[in-house]
XYZ file of C-alpha atoms in Angstrom:
262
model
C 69.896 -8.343 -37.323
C 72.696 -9.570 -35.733
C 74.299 -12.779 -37.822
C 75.868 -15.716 -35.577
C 76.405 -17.927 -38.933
C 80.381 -17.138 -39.993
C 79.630 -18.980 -43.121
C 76.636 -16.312 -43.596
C 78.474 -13.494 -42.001
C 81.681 -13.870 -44.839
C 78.856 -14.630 -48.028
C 77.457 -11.206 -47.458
C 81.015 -9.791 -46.851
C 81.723 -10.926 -49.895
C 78.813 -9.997 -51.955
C 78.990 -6.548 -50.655
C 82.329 -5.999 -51.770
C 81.152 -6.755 -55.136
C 78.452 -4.483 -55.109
C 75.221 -6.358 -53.618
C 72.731 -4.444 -51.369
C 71.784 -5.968 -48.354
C 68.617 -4.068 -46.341
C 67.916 -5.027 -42.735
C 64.656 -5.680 -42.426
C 65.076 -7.147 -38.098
C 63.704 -10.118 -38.605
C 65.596 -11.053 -42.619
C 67.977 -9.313 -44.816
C 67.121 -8.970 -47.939
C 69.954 -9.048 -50.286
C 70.011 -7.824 -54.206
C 72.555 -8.092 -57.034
C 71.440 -5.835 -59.428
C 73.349 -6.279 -62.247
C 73.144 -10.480 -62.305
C 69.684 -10.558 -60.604
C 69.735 -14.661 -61.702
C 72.430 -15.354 -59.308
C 70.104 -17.146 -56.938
C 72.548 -16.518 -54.008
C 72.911 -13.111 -54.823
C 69.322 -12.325 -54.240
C 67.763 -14.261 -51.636
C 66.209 -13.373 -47.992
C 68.125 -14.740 -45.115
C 66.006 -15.178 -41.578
C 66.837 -14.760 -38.180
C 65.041 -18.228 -37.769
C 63.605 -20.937 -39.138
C 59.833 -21.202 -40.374
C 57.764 -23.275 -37.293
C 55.254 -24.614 -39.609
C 53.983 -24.599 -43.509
C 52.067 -21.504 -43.148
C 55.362 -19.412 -42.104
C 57.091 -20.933 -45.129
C 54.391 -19.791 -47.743
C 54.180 -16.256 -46.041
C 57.621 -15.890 -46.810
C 57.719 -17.259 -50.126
C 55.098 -14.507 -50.697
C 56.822 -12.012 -49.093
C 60.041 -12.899 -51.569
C 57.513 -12.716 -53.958
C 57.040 -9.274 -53.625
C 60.428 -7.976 -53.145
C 61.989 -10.020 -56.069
C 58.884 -9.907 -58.376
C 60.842 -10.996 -61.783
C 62.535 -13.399 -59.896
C 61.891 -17.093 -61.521
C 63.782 -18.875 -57.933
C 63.497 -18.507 -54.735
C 65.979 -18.828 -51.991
C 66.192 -18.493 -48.340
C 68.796 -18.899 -45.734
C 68.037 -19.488 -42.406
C 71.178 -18.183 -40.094
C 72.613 -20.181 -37.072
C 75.941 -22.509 -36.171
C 74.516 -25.752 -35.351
C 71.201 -26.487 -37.212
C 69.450 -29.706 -38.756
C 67.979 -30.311 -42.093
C 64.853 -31.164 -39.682
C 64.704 -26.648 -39.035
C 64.237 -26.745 -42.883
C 61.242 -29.126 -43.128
C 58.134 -26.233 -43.693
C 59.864 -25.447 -46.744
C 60.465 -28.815 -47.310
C 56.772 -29.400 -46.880
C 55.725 -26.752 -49.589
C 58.144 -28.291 -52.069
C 61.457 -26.322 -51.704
C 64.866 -28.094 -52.147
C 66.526 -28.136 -48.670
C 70.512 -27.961 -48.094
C 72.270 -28.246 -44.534
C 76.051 -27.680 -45.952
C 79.352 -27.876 -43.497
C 81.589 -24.845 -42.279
C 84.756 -25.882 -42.186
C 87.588 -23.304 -40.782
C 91.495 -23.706 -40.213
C 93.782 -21.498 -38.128
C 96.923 -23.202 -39.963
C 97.093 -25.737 -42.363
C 100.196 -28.043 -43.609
C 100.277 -29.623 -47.512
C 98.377 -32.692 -48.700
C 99.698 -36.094 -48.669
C 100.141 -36.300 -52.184
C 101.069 -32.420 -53.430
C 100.900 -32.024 -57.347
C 104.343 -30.721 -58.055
C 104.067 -30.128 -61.851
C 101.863 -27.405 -61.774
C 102.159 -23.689 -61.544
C 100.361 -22.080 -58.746
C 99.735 -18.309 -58.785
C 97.073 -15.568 -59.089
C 95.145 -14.870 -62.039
C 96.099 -11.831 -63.838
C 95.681 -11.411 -67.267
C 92.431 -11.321 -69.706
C 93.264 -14.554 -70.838
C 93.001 -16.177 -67.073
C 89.845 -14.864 -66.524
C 88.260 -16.084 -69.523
C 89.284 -19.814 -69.024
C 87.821 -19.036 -65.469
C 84.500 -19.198 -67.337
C 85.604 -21.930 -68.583
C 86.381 -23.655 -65.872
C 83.260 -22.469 -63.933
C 81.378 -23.915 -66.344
C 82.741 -27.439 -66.969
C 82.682 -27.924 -63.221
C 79.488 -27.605 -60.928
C 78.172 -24.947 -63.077
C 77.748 -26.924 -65.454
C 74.202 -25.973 -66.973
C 74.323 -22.315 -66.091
C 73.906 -20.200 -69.021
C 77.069 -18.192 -69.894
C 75.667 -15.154 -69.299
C 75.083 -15.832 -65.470
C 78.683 -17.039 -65.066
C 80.233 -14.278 -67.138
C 78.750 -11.921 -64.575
C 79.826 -13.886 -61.749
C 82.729 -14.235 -62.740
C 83.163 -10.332 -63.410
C 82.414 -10.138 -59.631
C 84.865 -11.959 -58.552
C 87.364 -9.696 -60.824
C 86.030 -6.625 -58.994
C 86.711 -7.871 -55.913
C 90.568 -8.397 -56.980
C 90.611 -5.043 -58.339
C 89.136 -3.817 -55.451
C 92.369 -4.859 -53.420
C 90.161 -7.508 -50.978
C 91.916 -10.582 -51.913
C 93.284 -12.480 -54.995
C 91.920 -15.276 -57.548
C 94.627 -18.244 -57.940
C 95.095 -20.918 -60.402
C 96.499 -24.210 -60.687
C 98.177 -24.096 -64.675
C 99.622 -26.644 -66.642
C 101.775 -24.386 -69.485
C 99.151 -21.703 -69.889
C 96.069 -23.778 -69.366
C 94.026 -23.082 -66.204
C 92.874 -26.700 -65.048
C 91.693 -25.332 -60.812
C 91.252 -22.247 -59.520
C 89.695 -20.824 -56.353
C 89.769 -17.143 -54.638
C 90.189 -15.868 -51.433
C 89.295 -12.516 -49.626
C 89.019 -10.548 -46.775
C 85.856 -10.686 -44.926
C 86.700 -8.581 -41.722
C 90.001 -8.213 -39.645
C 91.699 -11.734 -39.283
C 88.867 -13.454 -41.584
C 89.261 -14.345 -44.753
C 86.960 -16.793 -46.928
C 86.744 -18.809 -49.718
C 84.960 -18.929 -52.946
C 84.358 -21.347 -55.869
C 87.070 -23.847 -55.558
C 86.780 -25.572 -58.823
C 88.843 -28.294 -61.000
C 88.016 -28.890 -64.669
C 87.115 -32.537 -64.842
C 89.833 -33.237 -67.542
C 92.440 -32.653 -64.669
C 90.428 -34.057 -61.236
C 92.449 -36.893 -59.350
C 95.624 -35.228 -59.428
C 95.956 -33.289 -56.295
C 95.289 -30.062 -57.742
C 92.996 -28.653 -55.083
C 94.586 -29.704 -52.249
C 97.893 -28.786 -53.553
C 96.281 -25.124 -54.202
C 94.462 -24.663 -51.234
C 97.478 -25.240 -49.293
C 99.378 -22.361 -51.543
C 96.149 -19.970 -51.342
C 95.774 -20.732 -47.199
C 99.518 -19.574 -47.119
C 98.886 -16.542 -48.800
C 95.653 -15.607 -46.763
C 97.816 -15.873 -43.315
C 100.837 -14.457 -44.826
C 99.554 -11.944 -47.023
C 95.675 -10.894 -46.086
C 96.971 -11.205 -42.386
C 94.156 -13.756 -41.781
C 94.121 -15.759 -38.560
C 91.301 -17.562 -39.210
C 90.307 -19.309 -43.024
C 86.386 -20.281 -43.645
C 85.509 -22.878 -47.021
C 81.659 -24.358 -47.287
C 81.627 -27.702 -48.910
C 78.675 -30.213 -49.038
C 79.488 -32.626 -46.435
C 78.979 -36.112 -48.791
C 81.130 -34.680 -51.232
C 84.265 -36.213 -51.954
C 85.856 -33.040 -52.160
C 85.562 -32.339 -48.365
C 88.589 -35.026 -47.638
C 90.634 -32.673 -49.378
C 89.971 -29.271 -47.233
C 90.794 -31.370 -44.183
C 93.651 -33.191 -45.369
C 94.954 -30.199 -45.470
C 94.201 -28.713 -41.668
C 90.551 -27.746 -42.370
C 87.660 -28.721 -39.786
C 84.087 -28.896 -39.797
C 82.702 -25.724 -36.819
C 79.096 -25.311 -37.979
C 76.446 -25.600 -40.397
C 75.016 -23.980 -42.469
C 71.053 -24.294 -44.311
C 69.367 -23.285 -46.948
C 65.857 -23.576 -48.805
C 65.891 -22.978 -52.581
C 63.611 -23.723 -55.442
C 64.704 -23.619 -58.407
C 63.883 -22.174 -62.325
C 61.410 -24.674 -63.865
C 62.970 -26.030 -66.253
């Protein structure tokens, strides 16, 4: 299956170099994460195309069914550049959350109008680090996970530093972590990234955009990137801050999920 989604293409990049399986199946991959099978986005089927109708949608959900069968969620992403929430509505119609999220890339950046100063910027690297990075993880938008999902997310991303693809950096105030976000190496020239996060206690301060300007630097001068790829929700307020920074929106990207009751 060939993938024309860069947002797609760089998620399984980066889940395979932290030890996901992804089968090709011609018309979906299937993709497993073995040892944190409740990371929804770790194990989930992404299609070639859209479902035409409700019927299509349920005959997938079975087929998930059958491939994941301890699974308590079920997720689907649907590749392609340009899509519409409207491509999502037979799994709307069978009761699955729907998602169309924004691609945003930059090819150089320049810093925010307002860069935070007072910080220290620089790449996680102790024990320490990566335990407030559960931290963090957790008083952000995971907020609600339990701590055993993030603590094996958040080992993933580790492996993927050790592994040489990229770094995880922090924004610290003395030795407190208050934002953090990675980047890595997806192919030649691409390099994406992942979980850009500020504990709430320290939002409003120019953090991010003052970080994603340092970590952008590093991915063209360091990973030899030409080309840097973020996904934000496009009514968050947090997307101003990619592009004040140089980022753009280039294509979509949707997904179908339903959730764990409860």
């Amino acid at each position: 299956m060939d993938i024309a989604s860069l947002a797609f293409r760089t998620d399984l990049a980066m889940l395979e170099h932290s030890g996901s399986e992804i089968e090709d199946r011609g018309t979906h991959l299937v993709v497993r994460t073995p040892d944190n099978p409740a990371y929804w986005w770790g194990n989930f089927f992404l299609l070639s195309t859209p479902p035409s109708d409700a019927d299509e949608a349920r005959s997938w959900v079975a087929t998930f069914e059958t491939q994941f069968p301890g699974a308590r969620h079920r997720t689907f992403g649907v590749d392609g550049q340009a899509g519409t929430i409207d491509d999502l509505a037979p799994f709307a119609e069978i009761g699955l959350d729907v998602d169309l999220s924004a691609v945003m890339t930059a090819t150089s950046v320049h810093e925010p109008p307002r860069p935070n100063t007072d910080a220290t910027y620089r790449p996680l690297d102790s024990d320490s680090d990566w335990a407030q990075q559960i931290e963090v993880a957790r008083a952000g938008e995971d907020v609600g996970y339990e701590l055993p999902f993030v603590t094996a997310r958040t080992a993933a991303q580790r492996r993927l530093v050790d592994a040489g693809h990229g770094a995880w950096w922090g924004a610290f105030e003395g030795d407190r972590l208050l934002a953090s976000m990675g980047l890595f190496t997806a192919s030649p020239g691409l390099a994406r990234f992942q979980s850009v996060k500020t504990h709430p206690d320290a939002r409003g301060r120019g953090l991010a955009g003052t970080l994603v300007h340092r970590v952008s630097r590093y991915g063209y001068d360091e990973l030899g990137a030409h080309t840097l790829v973020m996904v934000a929700d496009p009514d968050y307020l947090a997307i101003r801050i990619y592009r004040s920074v140089g980022f753009a929106e280039t294509e979509r990207q949707l997904q179908a999920e339903r959730k764990p009751a409860g």
